XYZ file of N, CA and C in Angstrom:
252
model
N 307.841 239.125 -4.527
C 307.696 238.108 -5.533
C 307.396 238.731 -6.901
N 306.529 239.721 -6.942
C 306.181 240.368 -8.210
C 307.402 241.065 -8.808
N 308.236 241.633 -7.959
C 309.441 242.308 -8.455
C 310.390 241.304 -9.109
N 310.445 240.102 -8.569
C 311.294 239.068 -9.157
C 310.739 238.624 -10.508
N 309.428 238.515 -10.615
C 308.785 238.205 -11.893
C 309.162 239.261 -12.927
N 309.039 240.518 -12.543
C 309.398 241.630 -13.425
C 310.857 241.516 -13.859
N 311.745 241.247 -12.915
C 313.178 241.124 -13.199
C 313.437 240.006 -14.217
N 312.834 238.845 -13.985
C 313.080 237.703 -14.874
C 312.595 237.970 -16.290
N 311.430 238.572 -16.422
C 310.891 238.867 -17.756
C 311.761 239.906 -18.452
N 312.121 240.954 -17.749
C 312.970 241.989 -18.362
C 314.317 241.424 -18.779
N 314.899 240.581 -17.945
C 316.200 239.980 -18.262
C 316.083 239.095 -19.506
N 315.019 238.329 -19.597
C 314.808 237.473 -20.768
C 314.554 238.293 -22.023
N 313.847 239.405 -21.880
C 313.560 240.245 -23.042
C 314.829 240.868 -23.621
N 315.878 240.988 -22.808
C 317.146 241.504 -23.325
C 317.702 240.598 -24.416
N 317.350 239.311 -24.368
C 317.837 238.342 -25.345
C 316.900 238.206 -26.546
N 315.749 238.823 -26.482
C 314.732 238.721 -27.535
C 314.860 239.878 -28.521
N 314.370 239.665 -29.722
C 314.383 240.722 -30.730
C 313.097 241.539 -30.732
N 312.018 240.948 -30.240
C 310.747 241.664 -30.271
C 310.252 241.942 -28.844
N 309.615 243.083 -28.659
C 309.106 243.433 -27.334
C 307.884 242.585 -26.983
N 307.523 242.624 -25.735
C 306.309 241.963 -25.274
C 305.132 242.882 -25.571
N 304.062 242.321 -26.069
C 302.878 243.134 -26.353
C 301.924 242.990 -25.177
N 301.735 244.093 -24.480
C 300.893 244.133 -23.291
C 299.446 244.417 -23.682
N 298.510 244.218 -22.742
C 297.118 244.576 -23.052
C 297.019 246.017 -23.549
N 296.134 246.244 -24.477
C 296.015 247.563 -25.085
C 296.982 247.745 -26.239
N 297.601 246.634 -26.672
C 298.549 246.644 -27.803
C 299.799 247.482 -27.531
N 300.120 247.685 -26.245
C 301.333 248.431 -25.887
C 302.538 247.498 -25.972
N 303.589 247.948 -26.613
C 304.815 247.171 -26.730
C 305.788 247.620 -25.653
N 306.476 246.639 -25.045
C 307.404 246.987 -23.972
C 308.546 245.986 -23.885
N 309.723 246.505 -23.657
C 310.870 245.658 -23.340
C 311.168 245.724 -21.840
N 310.435 246.570 -21.124
C 310.586 246.724 -19.680
C 309.219 246.732 -18.997
N 308.456 245.637 -19.114
C 307.124 245.640 -18.507
C 307.200 245.673 -16.983
N 306.255 246.334 -16.389
C 306.195 246.388 -14.929
C 305.564 245.107 -14.400
N 305.785 244.845 -13.128
C 305.173 243.679 -12.492
C 303.656 243.783 -12.586
N 303.140 244.964 -12.407
C 301.689 245.166 -12.476
C 301.145 244.804 -13.859
N 301.831 245.242 -14.912
C 301.387 244.927 -16.279
C 301.426 243.425 -16.527
N 302.451 242.759 -16.017
C 302.556 241.313 -16.198
C 301.442 240.592 -15.451
N 301.198 240.992 -14.220
C 300.138 240.359 -13.444
C 298.768 240.602 -14.071
N 298.582 241.777 -14.661
C 297.324 242.053 -15.365
C 297.152 241.112 -16.557
N 298.252 240.783 -17.242
C 298.175 239.839 -18.355
C 297.681 238.483 -17.856
N 298.185 238.051 -16.711
C 297.837 236.737 -16.183
C 296.420 236.700 -15.631
N 295.833 237.857 -15.352
C 294.445 237.906 -14.881
C 293.479 237.327 -15.902
N 293.857 237.320 -17.159
C 292.964 236.857 -18.218
C 293.064 235.356 -18.471
N 293.945 234.681 -17.742
C 294.043 233.230 -17.882
C 293.002 232.581 -16.975
N 292.359 231.549 -17.490
C 291.331 230.851 -16.737
C 291.600 229.356 -16.823
N 291.626 228.706 -15.668
C 291.820 227.265 -15.623
C 290.459 226.613 -15.396
N 290.125 225.692 -16.270
C 288.871 224.949 -16.164
C 289.240 223.520 -15.780
N 288.634 223.039 -14.723
C 288.926 221.693 -14.246
C 287.688 220.824 -14.385
N 287.874 219.673 -15.033
C 286.796 218.703 -15.161
C 287.364 217.356 -14.743
N 286.955 216.896 -13.573
C 287.548 215.683 -13.027
C 289.004 215.950 -12.714
N 289.873 215.097 -13.211
C 291.307 215.308 -12.981
C 291.973 216.076 -14.119
N 291.214 216.393 -15.161
C 291.760 217.126 -16.313
C 291.626 218.629 -16.105
N 292.590 219.351 -16.628
C 292.567 220.811 -16.580
C 292.807 221.357 -17.979
N 292.190 222.480 -18.257
C 292.399 223.166 -19.535
C 292.627 224.641 -19.241
N 293.465 225.258 -20.020
C 293.783 226.672 -19.854
C 293.077 227.464 -20.940
N 292.255 228.405 -20.521
C 291.570 229.287 -21.464
C 292.291 230.617 -21.420
N 292.730 231.054 -22.574
C 293.554 232.240 -22.683
C 292.852 233.235 -23.602
N 292.315 234.283 -23.027
C 291.569 235.265 -23.802
C 292.460 236.330 -24.455
N 293.728 236.368 -24.128
C 294.593 237.449 -24.598
C 295.559 237.050 -25.698
N 295.581 235.813 -26.108
C 296.459 235.404 -27.196
C 297.816 234.924 -26.724
N 298.720 234.700 -27.659
C 300.000 234.059 -27.356
C 300.959 234.876 -26.492
N 300.765 236.175 -26.388
C 301.696 236.981 -25.603
C 301.650 236.641 -24.109
N 300.508 236.184 -23.634
C 300.406 235.800 -22.221
C 301.282 234.579 -21.959
N 301.205 233.600 -22.837
C 302.037 232.407 -22.695
C 303.503 232.770 -22.879
N 303.784 233.663 -23.795
C 305.164 234.124 -23.993
C 305.692 234.792 -22.725
N 304.865 235.581 -22.062
C 305.276 236.227 -20.816
C 305.611 235.183 -19.752
N 304.803 234.141 -19.672
C 305.099 233.050 -18.735
C 306.451 232.421 -19.053
N 306.680 232.174 -20.338
C 307.934 231.561 -20.753
C 309.121 232.477 -20.496
N 308.946 233.763 -20.711
C 310.019 234.717 -20.426
C 310.352 234.742 -18.941
N 309.360 234.454 -18.103
C 309.570 234.413 -16.658
C 310.199 233.095 -16.223
N 310.324 232.157 -17.160
C 310.938 230.879 -16.842
C 309.927 229.785 -16.536
N 308.669 230.030 -16.861
C 307.606 229.065 -16.628
C 306.963 228.702 -17.962
N 305.886 228.010 -17.907
C 305.087 227.691 -19.071
C 303.666 227.495 -18.603
N 302.786 227.217 -19.527
C 301.386 227.041 -19.153
C 301.199 225.835 -18.244
N 302.198 224.974 -18.176
C 302.121 223.783 -17.330
C 301.945 224.123 -15.848
N 302.403 225.300 -15.425
C 302.233 225.650 -14.009
C 300.763 225.801 -13.655
N 299.933 226.086 -14.638
C 298.492 226.168 -14.418
C 297.829 224.800 -14.579
N 298.360 223.979 -15.471
C 297.718 222.718 -15.803
C 298.126 221.563 -14.895
N 299.329 221.633 -14.353
C 299.845 220.545 -13.521
C 300.382 221.105 -12.205
N 299.490 221.506 -11.306
C 299.947 222.065 -10.037
C 300.624 220.990 -9.194
N 301.441 221.397 -8.222
C 302.081 220.406 -7.364
C 301.037 219.614 -6.580
N 301.416 218.430 -6.153
C 300.495 217.596 -5.354
C 299.982 218.384 -4.170
N 298.708 218.188 -3.894
C 298.086 218.904 -2.789
C 297.571 220.267 -3.198
N 297.805 220.656 -4.475
C 297.376 221.954 -4.956
C 295.943 221.981 -5.450
N 295.224 220.877 -5.347
C 293.810 220.836 -5.719
C 293.638 220.520 -7.125
């Protein structure tokens, strides 16, 4: 699964003009699955009742990485039914 994430982000970055900025201010057009997963480690979902909020300590590049993978922050905020 992580390899597919890496593939999707790299494929999307081929269409982009700017590289992805990884933690440590490293720029990459070929991020590894490990680097991408490390970026997502800094996302925190806070749930209060039925509402959810996404706390992002790393800035917009984390959300950009999600979008490059074909997702958005909504996967954290609106999980499928039965997902808690």
